[in-house]
Amino acid sequence: MTAAAAPDGPPHGITGGGLLRRAFWRQRRRIALGMVLVSLHQLCEAMVPVVIGQVVDRAIAPSDRTALVVGIGAMVVLFAVLTYAWRFGARLIVAAEMNETHLLRVEVARRVLDPRDLDTDLRPGELLSLATSDADRAVDAVPAVSWVVAGVVGLVVSAVVLLRIDVLLGLVVLVGVPLVLGIVQLTTPLVARRTSDQQASLGRTAAAATDLVDGGRALRGLGAEEHAAQRFVASSQETLGLTLRAATWRGVSLGASTLLSGLFLAAVAATSGWFALQGRISIGELITVIGLAQFVAEPVALVGACLTAVAGALASARRLADLESLPHVAADGGAARGDGEPLTLRGLTYGSLTALDLDLARGELVGLVAHDQADTDALTTVLAGRARPVEVGGRVLVAGVPLTDLPVADVRASVLVEAHQVELFEGTVGDNLLLGRRDATAGQRDLALAASGADDVVASHPDGLERRLTDRGAGLSGGQRQRLGLARALLAEAPVLVLDEPTSAVDAVTEAQVADGLVDLRHADPDAATLVATHSPALLDRCDRVVVLAGGRVVAEGTHRHLLGTDPAYRSAVTR
Amino acid sequence: MTAPRVLLPVAGARQTAAGLGRALRAHRLAAVLTVVAFVTSAGFGLLAPLVLGGLVDDTLDGAGTETLPRTVVLLVVSAVGAGLALTAGVVLMSRVAESVLAGLREQVVTRALRLRSTEAEATGSGDLLSRVGDDVSVVTQAIGSTVPQVVQAGAVTVVTLGGIFGLDWRLGLAGLLALPVYVHGVRWYLPRSAPMYAAERRALGERAQALVGAMSGADTLRAYRAEADHVNRVNARSAEARDISIDVFHLLTRFGGSMNRAELVALSAILVTGYWLVDAGAITVGAATAAAWFFHRLFGPLGTLMMTFDSIQSAGASLARLVGVIDMPLPAEPASPARPRDAAVSIAGVSHAYDDGPLVLHGVSLDIEPGERVALVGATGAGKTTLASVVAGQLAASAGTVRVGGVTQDDLGDRGLRRQVALVSQDVHVFAGTLGADARLGRPDATDDEVLTALDRVGATGWVSALPDGLETVVGEGGRDLTAPQAQQLALARLVLVDPPVVILDEATAEAGSAGAHDLEAAAAAAVEGRTSLVVAHRLTQAATADRVVVMEAGRVVEQGTHDELVALDGGRYARLWRAWSDT
């Protein structure tokens, strides 16, 4: 059973409980059979003390060799059933759990990567924990409920055996065990509160450790490593204090539970001993009662622990359900692609943009100099289709058609925005280059590499294009990432390409080469339109036209040289 | 410039044990008391089946109910004793184990922070991070739950087996029959599980990579319409991890089966031996029953001991990796560190090669006056960063000396050098916590006013005053994201607070990238004001305003002089660079 084929779940209105019910329904075969088998296992566990009692009563006490052989044979059968029932039952339940977690994980990824973009403030770290720890914890409900069912079966069997021996004795055990566990449970919230304080503190300390070591270079540069170490020690000692407090409560809780179950055993022994000494029950029955009184605590505790786990699972399931219910950002229209000019902005308002008019003609390469970075960010957000339509005013036309009327796939195919912060992915350098065009030829690829100056990056490593990127390209310098990002963007050959400071991290000589390469490659296609936000004079000088933004609108326009001569603010922004 | 990957040291078994022993020594008494408490608790626990066995005998003997009160009183004593001793054991155990753990993690982080940059980089940040992250967490898990379980289960097992021997030595031998079955199971299981767990960890790592890529790179994937491919990748990685996890569990259930076999063998042997001994009149029926109960009570603790083999094993491996870092020798400090006369820097004949690689610096000599601002210019690979690292003392040069105020780096010592020379490098890091705490990293006693003044000096007042909680705003991982220029201003503010006489700036403004570039250059200029500074210049404007420009090529200084002198130099390298930069 693989998840690739799983259809998108209903996007709206699923609840945490609904998500869990769906989990059980999707895994119903495995869970049903698994439950039967683990219940059988619990039943056998319950029978072990019974068989011990029977062997003592029928074989050892009367010295009956035949009964001994029968008893041991029964024990062998019992253990065989017990062990195989657990092996196959637990496997089925764990397989159900793993499969469902996998499905949820992939569904989270699919939601996050929905082409229409998810309207959420959740940060990547939070999304990641939804796909990992929350998915794991939500599906904890599957084994938890299965063990509850098994525990109840064990309890019922024990109850039947006990009640058949003596109704009064049976009632003592069946009322006493939950009572004892209930009292012990009273301490759980106390322990749980301390434990969660401790866990939170431990998490902070662990995060501080990796954070400080990660920034170790900056610390050593300032000679601040000893101060940082002291800070970490303080955090670690705080965690130690909370851990010890939690451990004390856990110790008290464990001791109390040992004490109470011991006292309960004394009570059972007193009652059943009284009956046995008076001859009301047999010796085998005495042994069985005492054995079961100790055994019964196990399924009852199991039920209690599993109910707690189900509560935790529900909390995670709710978070996952919330994700499934989030709306999308992008409008997904049904209009056909137009054949107008590549990009037209009229009175665009969004974020810091107040009334932006901008035209991008076929074959044109326009430079964009924003005095305020916020204007560039707002514009790239709109063009990337990441702005909520209700917050965008004015008109954005892509090839003459309003952006929001087009299918989202067509918008992305028409307008490509390569962000300033280049994100790379696991895989080889070559895989990353082909992200937007898997069918590119080697010739096209080499052209894009040369134009962006990324051929150096490829040549600098013995594996070249086959070089595997670890940690999403963490081993590359800022300039290398930037040039790979640019090569990838050029290779995609989008009708409208939007770049944001594509040469900010490369040195002056390389920058001039990239400016030439980038402009020549885009101009090679007479229909390709390009918008480059940049402060690089080398790049601006090669642009057909430069647009200057201030206060959210266009304040000047012309060639680089013209603007240099006429606009002092422009000159001071781009000369260096 | 990439050094070969060497891993940080891993301690051998003896060294690891010694490290653990050292840590335990401070808690010797508590450790002994812990064991005493657990043994006492197990002993009291044993009393119950024994007393109940007596009850069985009393019943068989047809005794009256008058013996019952004694039985009940003993059971109550057993309950109270076992409960109290268990509480004492758990509390004492945590005192010992958690203190040892805190000491370990503190030592590891402290030592890791004092690694020289070159040591840290040669190994890649991955190894170091996984030690302070994953290894500490594995050991934490073991010490927090596995070790107490093992100690308690071990105490119960030893005491209970002793109890069975106490009833009759032949019953004890019968119980020991479980041993070879357990050993066989463990010897079957461990060699099979270790590679499977390794495969599982690897698969989980790959799954995490795919998920992180999907979550962090979602916008990029959408822009390139590569969402479906990436979902498929997540699906494939997740399915692979799932399949391995299921296989691991299959193995575990088979191991569980071998434990059941051991239980069956021992329980049957005890019952048969009991039958035989009762028949021979050597023991009472009650004693035989008690022996069976004893062993039935051992199922849980024995299972715990068997099931924790894995985590004890992996905790041991992680511990060896932690002790390996802790035991790394620190560079020797001079007995009496010399005091530099002023803030002059003198570089004499410095050459350097990374490991066995080619020379990347060829006898570089350079004298920097106190308060002078020198810009280092050159193409990538010219050796600028290497020279900066050598001067900052982050890298020990293969040959040559660097003096600060007339004192060599060796005579200054590591600590003395850090007080004199600070380095701000390109890879800025925003530390998690409040903005104020981050700025104070180099000078914890700085007042709020001093912090605000430092932030103002580097031009950060604008965005800092716009923050809702000012200096109390939580930044870094899990807090507010700072933009790259903001993070760099913060790094410069830290520098201003530390106030070192000599500053090395290594491309600290290179990534500014946009409208912020000007501000950052101004911030860097303000931060180095009044200090001797060596600035690795990426933007040539930084060079233009320096007192002196030093041009490097292929590990050598090829030109130096003021900006104007060098620009005027016909056919000079700097003049050519400057034209490429400005003449467009």
Short mmCIF file of C-alpha atoms in Angstrom, two decimals, chain B residues 112-505:
data_model
loop_
_atom_site.label_atom_id
_atom_site.label_comp_id
_atom_site.label_asym_id
_atom_site.label_seq_id
_atom_site.Cartn_x
_atom_site.Cartn_y
_atom_site.Cartn_z
CA ALA B 112 33.21 22.50 21.40
CA LEU B 113 33.02 26.28 21.67
CA ARG B 114 36.76 26.47 22.29
CA LEU B 115 37.66 24.47 19.18
CA ARG B 116 39.76 26.55 16.87
CA SER B 117 37.80 27.58 13.82
CA THR B 118 40.05 25.54 11.61
CA GLU B 119 39.52 22.42 13.72
CA ALA B 120 35.78 22.97 13.60
CA GLU B 121 35.81 23.56 9.86
CA ALA B 122 38.12 20.70 8.99
CA THR B 123 35.58 18.30 10.49
CA GLY B 124 32.61 20.07 8.98
CA SER B 125 30.05 21.59 11.27
CA GLY B 126 27.94 18.44 10.87
CA ASP B 127 30.04 16.19 13.08
CA LEU B 128 30.32 18.75 15.87
CA LEU B 129 26.64 19.65 15.73
CA SER B 130 25.61 16.02 15.79
CA ARG B 131 27.73 15.51 18.90
CA VAL B 132 26.26 18.37 20.89
CA GLY B 133 22.83 17.64 19.42
CA ASP B 134 22.13 13.99 18.64
CA ASP B 135 24.71 12.35 20.87
CA VAL B 136 23.78 14.44 23.88
CA SER B 137 20.13 13.64 23.24
CA VAL B 138 20.80 9.89 22.96
CA VAL B 139 22.74 9.96 26.22
CA THR B 140 20.04 12.11 27.84
CA GLN B 141 17.39 9.61 26.85
CA ALA B 142 19.50 6.74 28.20
CA ILE B 143 20.31 8.44 31.47
CA GLY B 144 16.82 9.76 31.97
CA SER B 145 14.96 6.52 31.41
CA THR B 146 17.03 3.53 30.33
CA VAL B 147 19.71 3.58 33.01
CA PRO B 148 17.26 3.88 35.95
CA GLN B 149 15.17 1.08 34.42
CA VAL B 150 18.21 -1.13 34.02
CA VAL B 151 19.48 -0.47 37.52
CA GLN B 152 16.09 -1.17 39.03
CA ALA B 153 15.41 -4.23 36.88
CA GLY B 154 18.93 -5.48 37.57
CA ALA B 155 18.43 -5.14 41.31
CA VAL B 156 15.08 -6.97 41.15
CA THR B 157 16.57 -9.74 39.00
CA VAL B 158 19.58 -10.35 41.22
CA VAL B 159 17.58 -10.23 44.44
CA THR B 160 14.81 -12.46 43.08
CA LEU B 161 17.21 -15.06 41.68
CA GLY B 162 18.90 -14.98 45.10
CA GLY B 163 15.48 -15.53 46.63
CA ILE B 164 14.82 -18.60 44.45
CA PHE B 165 18.21 -20.01 45.44
CA GLY B 166 17.28 -19.24 49.04
CA LEU B 167 14.18 -21.42 48.73
CA ASP B 168 16.24 -24.31 47.39
CA TRP B 169 19.43 -24.32 45.37
CA ARG B 170 17.96 -26.79 42.90
CA LEU B 171 15.05 -24.39 42.21
CA GLY B 172 17.63 -21.71 41.62
CA LEU B 173 19.45 -23.88 39.09
CA ALA B 174 16.13 -24.54 37.36
CA GLY B 175 15.57 -20.79 37.10
CA LEU B 176 19.04 -20.32 35.68
CA LEU B 177 18.10 -22.59 32.77
CA ALA B 178 16.58 -19.46 31.26
CA LEU B 179 20.03 -17.93 31.00
CA PRO B 180 21.37 -19.82 27.96
CA VAL B 181 18.09 -19.19 26.13
CA TYR B 182 18.33 -15.46 26.84
CA VAL B 183 21.99 -15.36 25.84
CA HIS B 184 21.19 -17.17 22.63
CA GLY B 185 18.43 -14.70 21.89
CA VAL B 186 20.65 -11.68 22.52
CA ARG B 187 23.45 -13.13 20.43
CA TRP B 188 21.02 -13.75 17.63
CA TYR B 189 19.44 -10.33 17.91
CA LEU B 190 22.23 -7.80 18.40
CA PRO B 191 24.31 -8.49 15.28
CA ARG B 192 21.12 -8.35 13.20
CA SER B 193 19.63 -5.28 14.82
CA ALA B 194 22.68 -3.01 14.72
CA PRO B 195 22.86 -2.71 10.91
CA MET B 196 19.08 -2.41 10.69
CA TYR B 197 19.01 0.43 13.18
CA ALA B 198 21.82 2.09 11.25
CA ALA B 199 19.80 1.72 8.05
CA GLU B 200 16.75 3.09 9.81
CA ARG B 201 18.65 6.14 11.04
CA ARG B 202 19.98 6.73 7.55
CA ALA B 203 16.51 6.45 6.04
CA LEU B 204 15.08 8.80 8.66
CA GLY B 205 17.84 11.28 7.87
CA GLU B 206 17.03 11.16 4.18
CA ARG B 207 13.35 11.54 4.92
CA ALA B 208 14.11 14.59 7.06
CA GLN B 209 16.18 16.08 4.22
CA ALA B 210 13.33 15.68 1.77
CA LEU B 211 10.83 17.16 4.24
CA VAL B 212 13.03 20.12 5.14
CA GLY B 213 13.53 20.77 1.44
CA ALA B 214 9.77 20.70 0.90
CA MET B 215 8.98 22.98 3.84
CA SER B 216 11.77 25.54 3.45
CA GLY B 217 11.86 25.56 -0.33
CA ALA B 218 8.11 25.45 -0.96
CA ASP B 219 8.02 28.85 -2.68
CA THR B 220 10.90 27.95 -4.96
CA LEU B 221 9.35 24.58 -5.82
CA ARG B 222 6.10 26.30 -6.69
CA ALA B 223 7.88 28.91 -8.80
CA TYR B 224 9.48 26.12 -10.85
CA ARG B 225 6.33 23.95 -10.83
CA ALA B 226 8.37 21.14 -9.27
CA GLU B 227 5.91 20.52 -6.41
CA ALA B 228 4.70 17.13 -7.63
CA ASP B 229 8.25 15.83 -8.06
CA HIS B 230 9.09 16.85 -4.56
CA VAL B 231 5.94 15.32 -3.09
CA ASN B 232 6.94 12.11 -4.86
CA ARG B 233 10.39 12.39 -3.34
CA VAL B 234 8.93 12.84 0.15
CA ASN B 235 6.64 9.89 -0.55
CA ALA B 236 9.51 7.66 -1.66
CA ARG B 237 11.76 8.61 1.25
CA SER B 238 8.97 8.28 3.78
CA ALA B 239 7.91 4.90 2.36
CA GLU B 240 11.47 3.65 2.54
CA ALA B 241 11.82 4.74 6.16
CA ARG B 242 8.46 3.12 6.93
CA ASP B 243 9.47 -0.19 5.36
CA ILE B 244 12.73 -0.29 7.28
CA SER B 245 10.97 0.58 10.53
CA ILE B 246 8.50 -2.24 9.96
CA ASP B 247 11.39 -4.65 9.30
CA VAL B 248 13.08 -3.48 12.49
CA PHE B 249 9.89 -4.21 14.39
CA HIS B 250 9.62 -7.67 12.84
CA LEU B 251 13.07 -8.42 14.14
CA LEU B 252 12.09 -7.15 17.54
CA THR B 253 9.03 -9.40 17.72
CA ARG B 254 11.20 -12.40 16.91
CA PHE B 255 13.53 -11.37 19.69
CA GLY B 256 10.44 -11.09 21.93
CA GLY B 257 9.62 -14.67 20.94
CA SER B 258 12.99 -15.86 22.19
CA MET B 259 12.30 -14.16 25.51
CA ASN B 260 9.00 -15.99 25.77
CA ARG B 261 10.85 -19.26 25.15
CA ALA B 262 13.26 -18.47 27.96
CA GLU B 263 10.36 -17.72 30.30
CA LEU B 264 8.66 -20.98 29.36
CA VAL B 265 11.81 -23.04 29.88
CA ALA B 266 12.54 -21.59 33.31
CA LEU B 267 8.95 -21.62 34.55
CA SER B 268 8.42 -25.24 33.48
CA ALA B 269 11.76 -26.26 34.97
CA ILE B 270 10.86 -24.62 38.28
CA LEU B 271 7.46 -26.34 38.36
CA VAL B 272 8.97 -29.74 37.51
CA THR B 273 11.79 -29.28 40.03
CA GLY B 274 9.23 -28.09 42.58
CA TYR B 275 7.16 -31.20 41.93
CA TRP B 276 10.21 -33.40 42.36
CA LEU B 277 11.41 -31.65 45.54
CA VAL B 278 7.95 -31.65 47.13
CA ASP B 279 7.61 -35.33 46.21
CA ALA B 280 10.97 -35.98 47.89
CA GLY B 281 9.89 -33.97 50.90
CA ALA B 282 12.73 -31.51 50.50
CA ILE B 283 10.51 -28.40 50.31
CA THR B 284 6.90 -27.47 50.99
CA VAL B 285 4.25 -26.86 48.32
CA GLY B 286 4.27 -23.22 49.42
CA ALA B 287 7.98 -22.93 48.65
CA ALA B 288 7.43 -24.42 45.17
CA THR B 289 4.58 -21.99 44.58
CA ALA B 290 6.67 -19.07 45.82
CA ALA B 291 9.47 -20.05 43.41
CA ALA B 292 7.04 -20.04 40.48
CA TRP B 293 5.69 -16.68 41.58
CA PHE B 294 9.19 -15.32 41.99
CA PHE B 295 9.98 -16.19 38.46
CA HIS B 296 6.67 -14.95 37.11
CA ARG B 297 7.52 -11.59 38.70
CA LEU B 298 10.83 -11.61 36.82
CA PHE B 299 9.18 -11.60 33.37
CA GLY B 300 8.89 -7.80 33.39
CA PRO B 301 12.37 -6.88 34.70
CA LEU B 302 14.07 -9.48 32.48
CA GLY B 303 12.20 -8.14 29.45
CA THR B 304 13.37 -4.65 30.37
CA LEU B 305 16.97 -5.80 30.62
CA MET B 306 16.82 -7.55 27.25
CA MET B 307 15.00 -4.75 25.43
CA THR B 308 17.37 -2.07 26.65
CA PHE B 309 20.48 -3.75 25.24
CA ASP B 310 20.11 -1.73 22.07
CA SER B 311 19.75 1.64 23.69
CA ILE B 312 22.56 0.92 26.15
CA GLN B 313 24.74 0.00 23.20
CA SER B 314 23.93 3.14 21.24
CA ALA B 315 24.21 5.29 24.36
CA GLY B 316 27.68 3.83 24.85
CA ALA B 317 28.63 4.78 21.30
CA SER B 318 27.32 8.31 21.80
CA LEU B 319 29.10 8.58 25.14
CA ALA B 320 32.37 7.61 23.46
CA ARG B 321 31.84 10.42 20.96
CA LEU B 322 31.15 12.91 23.77
CA VAL B 323 34.17 11.87 25.83
CA GLY B 324 36.25 12.09 22.64
CA VAL B 325 35.42 15.79 22.38
CA ILE B 326 35.73 16.48 26.10
CA ASP B 327 39.19 14.93 26.24
CA MET B 328 40.59 16.95 23.33
CA PRO B 329 43.58 18.85 24.69
CA LEU B 330 43.27 22.61 24.86
CA PRO B 331 46.06 24.76 23.43
CA ALA B 332 48.59 25.57 26.11
CA GLU B 333 48.34 29.03 27.63
CA PRO B 334 51.58 30.85 28.43
CA ALA B 335 52.30 30.96 32.15
CA SER B 336 52.57 34.74 32.18
CA PRO B 337 50.96 36.23 29.08
CA ALA B 338 52.89 39.18 27.70
CA ARG B 339 51.21 42.58 27.37
CA PRO B 340 51.18 44.16 23.94
CA ARG B 341 52.71 47.62 23.77
CA ASP B 342 50.10 49.07 21.39
CA ALA B 343 47.61 48.05 18.70
CA ALA B 344 50.14 47.64 15.90
CA VAL B 345 50.02 44.41 13.89
CA SER B 346 53.13 43.02 12.29
CA ILE B 347 52.93 40.09 9.90
CA ALA B 348 56.32 38.60 9.05
CA GLY B 349 56.94 35.95 6.41
CA VAL B 350 53.66 34.13 6.89
CA SER B 351 53.17 31.08 4.68
CA HIS B 352 50.41 28.56 4.91
CA ALA B 353 49.24 25.33 3.37
CA TYR B 354 46.13 23.40 4.36
CA ASP B 355 47.34 19.96 5.39
CA ASP B 356 49.40 18.55 2.51
CA GLY B 357 47.88 20.91 -0.04
CA PRO B 358 49.74 23.59 -1.99
CA LEU B 359 50.85 26.82 -0.33
CA VAL B 360 48.02 29.33 -0.27
CA LEU B 361 50.13 32.06 1.38
CA HIS B 362 53.70 32.68 0.27
CA GLY B 363 55.76 34.57 2.84
CA VAL B 364 53.35 37.44 3.36
CA SER B 365 54.77 40.38 5.35
CA LEU B 366 52.77 43.41 6.31
CA ASP B 367 52.99 46.03 9.06
CA ILE B 368 49.87 47.80 10.19
CA GLU B 369 50.18 50.93 12.31
CA PRO B 370 47.98 51.37 15.39
CA GLY B 371 44.64 52.74 14.24
CA GLU B 372 45.42 52.18 10.57
CA ARG B 373 42.67 50.89 8.31
CA VAL B 374 43.96 48.42 5.74
CA ALA B 375 41.81 46.92 3.00
CA LEU B 376 42.71 43.53 1.52
CA VAL B 377 41.68 43.20 -2.11
CA GLY B 378 41.97 40.30 -4.50
CA ALA B 379 40.06 37.70 -6.47
CA THR B 380 38.56 34.60 -4.88
CA GLY B 381 41.32 32.20 -3.85
CA ALA B 382 43.96 34.94 -3.52
CA GLY B 383 44.44 34.02 0.16
CA LYS B 384 42.64 36.98 1.78
CA THR B 385 40.52 34.90 4.12
CA THR B 386 43.44 32.64 5.04
CA LEU B 387 45.56 35.66 5.94
CA ALA B 388 42.69 37.16 7.96
CA SER B 389 42.26 33.87 9.87
CA VAL B 390 45.98 33.71 10.64
CA VAL B 391 46.05 37.27 11.95
CA ALA B 392 42.95 36.62 14.06
CA GLY B 393 44.62 33.54 15.53
CA GLN B 394 41.94 31.18 14.19
CA LEU B 395 44.48 29.39 12.05
CA ALA B 396 48.04 28.48 12.95
CA ALA B 397 50.21 29.41 9.96
CA SER B 398 52.66 26.83 8.64
CA ALA B 399 55.48 29.39 8.84
CA GLY B 400 56.08 32.98 9.88
CA THR B 401 54.94 35.03 12.85
CA VAL B 402 52.27 37.57 13.64
CA ARG B 403 52.93 40.12 16.39
CA VAL B 404 50.36 42.31 18.06
CA GLY B 405 51.86 45.30 19.80
CA GLY B 406 55.26 43.66 19.47
CA VAL B 407 54.19 40.39 21.13
CA THR B 408 53.95 37.12 19.22
CA GLN B 409 50.66 35.24 19.19
CA ASP B 410 52.21 32.42 21.19
CA ASP B 411 53.35 34.77 23.94
CA LEU B 412 49.92 36.39 24.03
CA GLY B 413 48.20 33.05 24.44
CA ASP B 414 44.78 32.14 23.15
CA ARG B 415 42.94 34.23 25.69
CA GLY B 416 45.21 37.25 25.44
CA LEU B 417 44.95 37.19 21.68
CA ARG B 418 41.15 37.12 21.71
CA ARG B 419 41.15 40.19 23.95
CA GLN B 420 43.31 42.05 21.44
CA VAL B 421 42.00 40.88 18.10
CA ALA B 422 38.38 40.32 17.07
CA LEU B 423 37.18 38.78 13.83
CA VAL B 424 33.79 39.29 12.24
CA SER B 425 33.30 36.86 9.41
CA GLN B 426 30.84 36.58 6.59
CA ASP B 427 28.70 33.80 8.02
CA VAL B 428 26.76 35.79 10.56
CA HIS B 429 24.68 33.91 13.07
CA VAL B 430 21.79 35.28 15.05
CA PHE B 431 21.76 33.55 18.42
CA ALA B 432 18.40 32.44 19.73
CA GLY B 433 17.24 34.55 22.65
CA THR B 434 16.51 38.21 23.19
CA LEU B 435 18.17 40.79 21.00
CA GLY B 436 19.83 42.30 24.07
CA ALA B 437 21.28 38.96 25.16
CA ASP B 438 22.62 38.37 21.67
CA ALA B 439 24.31 41.77 21.50
CA ARG B 440 25.84 41.16 24.95
CA LEU B 441 27.45 37.84 24.02
CA GLY B 442 30.93 39.31 24.11
CA ARG B 443 30.28 41.54 27.12
CA PRO B 444 27.59 40.17 29.41
CA ASP B 445 27.80 43.11 31.82
CA ALA B 446 26.90 45.79 29.26
CA THR B 447 23.96 47.97 30.32
CA ASP B 448 20.89 48.52 28.15
CA ASP B 449 22.15 52.00 27.38
CA GLU B 450 25.50 50.68 26.22
CA VAL B 451 23.78 48.09 24.03
CA LEU B 452 21.51 50.73 22.48
CA THR B 453 24.47 53.03 21.92
CA ALA B 454 26.38 50.25 20.17
CA LEU B 455 23.36 49.43 18.00
CA ASP B 456 23.02 53.10 17.20
CA ARG B 457 26.65 53.34 16.20
CA VAL B 458 26.16 50.65 13.56
CA GLY B 459 22.98 52.32 12.31
CA ALA B 460 20.55 49.76 13.69
CA THR B 461 18.43 52.18 15.71
CA GLY B 462 15.82 52.41 12.96
CA TRP B 463 14.73 48.78 12.96
CA VAL B 464 15.53 48.12 16.61
CA SER B 465 13.24 50.90 17.81
CA ALA B 466 10.53 49.55 15.50
CA LEU B 467 10.61 46.17 17.27
CA PRO B 468 7.60 45.65 19.52
CA ASP B 469 9.67 44.60 22.54
CA GLY B 470 12.89 46.47 21.78
CA LEU B 471 15.91 44.72 23.23
CA GLU B 472 13.61 42.08 24.76
CA THR B 473 12.46 40.92 21.33
CA VAL B 474 13.23 37.24 20.86
CA VAL B 475 15.34 36.73 17.74
CA GLY B 476 17.02 33.80 16.01
CA GLU B 477 15.71 30.25 15.76
CA GLY B 478 12.15 30.16 17.02
CA GLY B 479 11.96 33.96 17.27
CA ARG B 480 11.82 36.91 14.92
CA ASP B 481 13.80 36.48 11.73
CA LEU B 482 16.33 39.22 11.14
CA THR B 483 17.23 40.13 7.57
CA ALA B 484 20.81 39.50 6.48
CA PRO B 485 21.81 43.18 6.82
CA GLN B 486 20.19 43.37 10.26
CA ALA B 487 22.07 40.26 11.37
CA GLN B 488 25.29 41.83 10.17
CA GLN B 489 24.59 45.05 12.01
CA LEU B 490 23.97 42.98 15.13
CA ALA B 491 27.32 41.24 14.63
CA LEU B 492 29.01 44.62 14.34
CA ALA B 493 27.22 45.89 17.46
CA ARG B 494 28.61 42.90 19.40
CA LEU B 495 32.02 43.93 18.17
CA VAL B 496 31.53 47.54 19.29
CA LEU B 497 30.55 46.33 22.77
CA VAL B 498 33.61 44.07 23.04
CA ASP B 499 35.71 47.08 21.97
CA PRO B 500 38.89 45.29 20.85
CA PRO B 501 41.96 47.30 19.76
CA VAL B 502 42.38 45.27 16.56
CA VAL B 503 39.58 44.19 14.23
CA ILE B 504 39.54 41.84 11.27
CA LEU B 505 36.48 42.15 9.05
#
